[in-house]
Amino acid sequence: MRQPTPSPFASTRIGRRGVLGTGLAASVTATTALVAGPASALSTATSSDPATRQVVLVGANPGFQLFDGDRVTAYVSAWRVDWSPYGAGTAVIRWEDDEVHLYGADRRLASWLERDFTRHFPEVEGLPWPEPVFHHVPARVDIDLATGARVRAGNLSLSMADVRDQRSFTTDDFPLGGVDHSLHLVLGPCFAGQGRVGGRMMEGEIVTSGTPSRPGSSAFVTEAEV
């Protein structure tokens, strides 16, 4: 994957974190404390009073989305879960070539993250989403808001760097699979990154957006997400 040129700040192809650059919407997960309605993300609740919502996930969720023109070529969602109803741990979810791959040492945790969260993210809206292929391998997710992130799971490796900003965002209006969630996060858009599966470079490139004073990117690190 090539490093993106920082000039196309007006791009509209950015998902959850990129939209944060304009203050219009938000994403889910990083030190992530995700807060859902009274029945939480484990239920079919469709609305709730934000004041009564419960924390359902604390951790981090860096990732990136790659493009070839307007076509999405790959999406990777990496998770560091510090606390959840399914315990703590790490997992990585990769969409590429119309396939979904889960990586992690805890299948129950990885499947929950894919089922209740990642498959509902705006970045993957409209993409084919078949039953995932599970890879029982350790997943390592290292995050630094100043320098970027490194992710490794089996034959998958991912790196993001050149962090251009650190900013916070809060919303009580982030629905996932019909369940309303509240969210707080700290975001760091990254202007460089690459991914490999085995010896193959992942196809496509990250896309930048926003303005020089408030940059956005389809590659990002997150922390303090509630």
Short mmCIF file of C-alpha atoms in Angstrom, two decimals, residues 39-224:
data_model
loop_
_atom_site.label_atom_id
_atom_site.label_comp_id
_atom_site.label_asym_id
_atom_site.label_seq_id
_atom_site.Cartn_x
_atom_site.Cartn_y
_atom_site.Cartn_z
CA ALA A 39 -30.34 -4.00 27.27
CA SER A 40 -26.94 -3.09 25.73
CA ALA A 41 -25.47 -4.32 22.46
CA LEU A 42 -26.46 -7.84 23.44
CA SER A 43 -30.14 -7.06 22.88
CA THR A 44 -32.57 -5.88 20.23
CA ALA A 45 -33.35 -2.58 21.96
CA THR A 46 -33.80 0.28 19.48
CA SER A 47 -33.72 3.35 21.73
CA SER A 48 -32.85 4.38 25.27
CA ASP A 49 -32.19 7.27 27.61
CA PRO A 50 -28.42 7.99 27.44
CA ALA A 51 -28.42 8.58 31.20
CA THR A 52 -29.38 4.93 31.82
CA ARG A 53 -26.96 3.29 29.39
CA GLN A 54 -24.41 0.78 30.63
CA VAL A 55 -20.78 0.33 29.61
CA VAL A 56 -20.48 -2.73 27.36
CA LEU A 57 -16.90 -2.46 26.12
CA VAL A 58 -13.67 -0.77 27.18
CA GLY A 59 -10.64 -1.01 24.94
CA ALA A 60 -9.31 0.33 21.62
CA ASN A 61 -10.17 -0.04 17.93
CA PRO A 62 -7.58 1.23 15.41
CA GLY A 63 -7.98 0.29 11.77
CA PHE A 64 -7.94 1.31 8.18
CA GLN A 65 -9.91 1.21 4.96
CA LEU A 66 -8.20 0.96 1.58
CA PHE A 67 -9.45 2.23 -1.78
CA ASP A 68 -8.78 1.85 -5.48
CA GLY A 69 -10.55 4.94 -6.78
CA ASP A 70 -14.08 4.72 -5.36
CA ARG A 71 -13.85 0.97 -4.78
CA VAL A 72 -13.19 -0.35 -1.28
CA THR A 73 -10.44 -2.96 -1.55
CA ALA A 74 -9.92 -3.83 2.12
CA TYR A 75 -10.97 -2.96 5.64
CA VAL A 76 -9.23 -3.99 8.88
CA SER A 77 -10.66 -3.44 12.36
CA ALA A 78 -8.25 -4.26 15.18
CA TRP A 79 -9.48 -4.58 18.76
CA ARG A 80 -7.83 -4.36 22.14
CA VAL A 81 -10.54 -5.15 24.68
CA ASP A 82 -9.67 -4.20 28.25
CA TRP A 83 -13.11 -5.12 29.60
CA SER A 84 -16.36 -6.54 28.20
CA PRO A 85 -19.07 -9.07 29.14
CA TYR A 86 -16.98 -11.53 27.11
CA GLY A 87 -13.76 -10.76 28.93
CA ALA A 88 -10.57 -9.01 27.85
CA GLY A 89 -8.33 -9.79 24.90
CA THR A 90 -7.43 -8.85 21.36
CA ALA A 91 -8.86 -9.66 17.94
CA VAL A 92 -8.59 -8.49 14.34
CA ILE A 93 -11.33 -8.49 11.71
CA ARG A 94 -10.36 -8.24 8.03
CA TRP A 95 -12.65 -7.76 5.03
CA GLU A 96 -11.00 -8.36 1.65
CA ASP A 97 -12.03 -9.98 -1.65
CA ASP A 98 -15.62 -10.33 -0.39
CA GLU A 99 -14.43 -12.49 2.52
CA VAL A 100 -14.40 -11.84 6.28
CA HIS A 101 -11.56 -13.21 8.40
CA LEU A 102 -11.40 -13.23 12.21
CA TYR A 103 -8.08 -13.53 14.04
CA GLY A 104 -7.72 -14.13 17.76
CA ALA A 105 -7.01 -16.52 20.59
CA ASP A 106 -10.60 -16.27 21.92
CA ARG A 107 -13.18 -17.19 19.29
CA ARG A 108 -16.12 -16.17 21.47
CA LEU A 109 -14.74 -12.65 21.97
CA ALA A 110 -13.69 -12.23 18.32
CA SER A 111 -17.09 -13.41 17.05
CA TRP A 112 -18.93 -11.03 19.38
CA LEU A 113 -16.85 -8.07 18.16
CA GLU A 114 -17.55 -8.99 14.54
CA ARG A 115 -21.24 -9.73 15.03
CA ASP A 116 -22.33 -6.87 17.30
CA PHE A 117 -19.94 -4.13 16.22
CA THR A 118 -17.70 -4.27 13.14
CA ARG A 119 -20.26 -5.62 10.66
CA HIS A 120 -22.48 -2.59 11.47
CA PHE A 121 -19.80 0.08 10.93
CA PRO A 122 -20.47 2.59 8.12
CA GLU A 123 -17.14 1.67 6.46
CA VAL A 124 -18.50 -1.73 5.47
CA GLU A 125 -22.03 -0.68 4.57
CA GLY A 126 -23.01 -2.25 1.25
CA LEU A 127 -20.10 -4.69 1.20
CA PRO A 128 -20.78 -8.44 1.00
CA TRP A 129 -20.46 -9.86 4.51
CA PRO A 130 -20.45 -13.67 4.51
CA GLU A 131 -19.87 -15.93 7.51
CA PRO A 132 -16.35 -15.22 8.80
CA VAL A 133 -13.38 -17.56 8.55
CA PHE A 134 -11.82 -17.91 12.00
CA HIS A 135 -8.03 -18.11 12.48
CA HIS A 136 -7.09 -19.33 15.96
CA VAL A 137 -3.92 -17.28 16.42
CA PRO A 138 -2.68 -14.72 18.97
CA ALA A 139 -3.43 -11.13 17.96
CA ARG A 140 -1.15 -8.30 19.02
CA VAL A 141 -2.43 -4.71 18.90
CA ASP A 142 0.04 -1.98 19.93
CA ILE A 143 -1.28 1.60 19.94
CA ASP A 144 0.47 4.94 20.46
CA LEU A 145 -1.51 8.14 19.84
CA ALA A 146 1.75 9.95 19.05
CA THR A 147 3.23 7.50 16.56
CA GLY A 148 0.50 5.15 15.30
CA ALA A 149 -0.22 1.44 15.66
CA ARG A 150 1.15 -1.99 14.81
CA VAL A 151 -1.08 -5.04 14.49
CA ARG A 152 -0.06 -8.65 13.95
CA ALA A 153 -2.18 -11.81 13.86
CA GLY A 154 -0.98 -14.95 12.13
CA ASN A 155 0.11 -14.04 8.60
CA LEU A 156 -1.62 -10.63 8.80
CA SER A 157 0.41 -7.53 9.68
CA LEU A 158 -0.68 -3.92 9.70
CA SER A 159 1.09 -0.67 10.50
CA MET A 160 -0.11 2.93 10.66
CA ALA A 161 2.06 6.00 11.21
CA ASP A 162 2.36 9.75 10.61
CA VAL A 163 -0.34 10.71 13.12
CA ARG A 164 -1.53 14.21 12.19
CA ASP A 165 -3.79 15.12 15.12
CA GLN A 166 -5.21 14.02 18.46
CA ARG A 167 -8.76 15.15 19.17
CA SER A 168 -11.77 14.04 21.19
CA PHE A 169 -15.38 13.51 20.20
CA THR A 170 -18.56 12.61 22.09
CA THR A 171 -22.01 11.56 20.88
CA ASP A 172 -25.13 9.87 22.28
CA ASP A 173 -26.35 8.99 18.78
CA PHE A 174 -24.37 6.09 17.35
CA PRO A 175 -26.66 3.16 16.38
CA LEU A 176 -25.23 -0.31 15.84
CA GLY A 177 -27.51 -3.03 14.52
CA GLY A 178 -30.62 -1.20 15.73
CA VAL A 179 -29.21 -0.49 19.20
CA ASP A 180 -28.47 3.10 20.24
CA HIS A 181 -25.02 3.68 21.74
CA SER A 182 -23.19 6.56 23.36
CA LEU A 183 -19.55 7.12 22.51
CA HIS A 184 -16.53 9.11 23.62
CA LEU A 185 -13.16 8.70 21.94
CA VAL A 186 -9.80 10.26 21.21
CA LEU A 187 -8.87 10.00 17.54
CA GLY A 188 -5.54 10.13 15.73
CA PRO A 189 -5.80 10.17 11.89
CA CYS A 190 -2.79 8.52 10.23
CA PHE A 191 -1.35 9.61 6.87
CA ALA A 192 0.84 6.55 6.30
CA GLY A 193 0.25 2.83 6.58
CA GLN A 194 0.56 -0.56 5.00
CA GLY A 195 -0.89 -4.03 5.35
CA ARG A 196 0.35 -7.50 4.41
CA VAL A 197 -1.25 -10.92 4.26
CA GLY A 198 1.54 -13.46 4.04
CA GLY A 199 4.04 -11.96 1.62
CA ARG A 200 1.37 -10.04 -0.30
CA MET A 201 0.77 -6.32 0.11
CA MET A 202 -2.89 -5.47 0.56
CA GLU A 203 -4.33 -3.73 -2.49
CA GLY A 204 -5.35 -0.08 -2.39
CA GLU A 205 -4.38 3.02 -0.48
CA ILE A 206 -5.68 5.08 2.39
CA VAL A 207 -7.53 8.29 1.60
CA THR A 208 -7.14 11.58 3.46
CA SER A 209 -9.75 14.23 4.13
CA GLY A 210 -10.51 17.32 6.20
CA THR A 211 -8.30 20.39 6.41
CA PRO A 212 -4.67 20.94 7.44
CA SER A 213 -5.88 22.13 10.86
CA ARG A 214 -8.38 19.27 11.23
CA PRO A 215 -7.17 16.36 9.11
CA GLY A 216 -9.01 13.09 8.57
CA SER A 217 -7.95 9.75 7.12
CA SER A 218 -9.31 6.30 6.42
CA ALA A 219 -6.46 5.04 8.64
CA PHE A 220 -6.66 5.90 12.32
CA VAL A 221 -5.70 5.11 15.88
CA THR A 222 -8.06 5.61 18.80
CA GLU A 223 -7.96 5.66 22.59
CA ALA A 224 -10.14 6.74 25.54
#
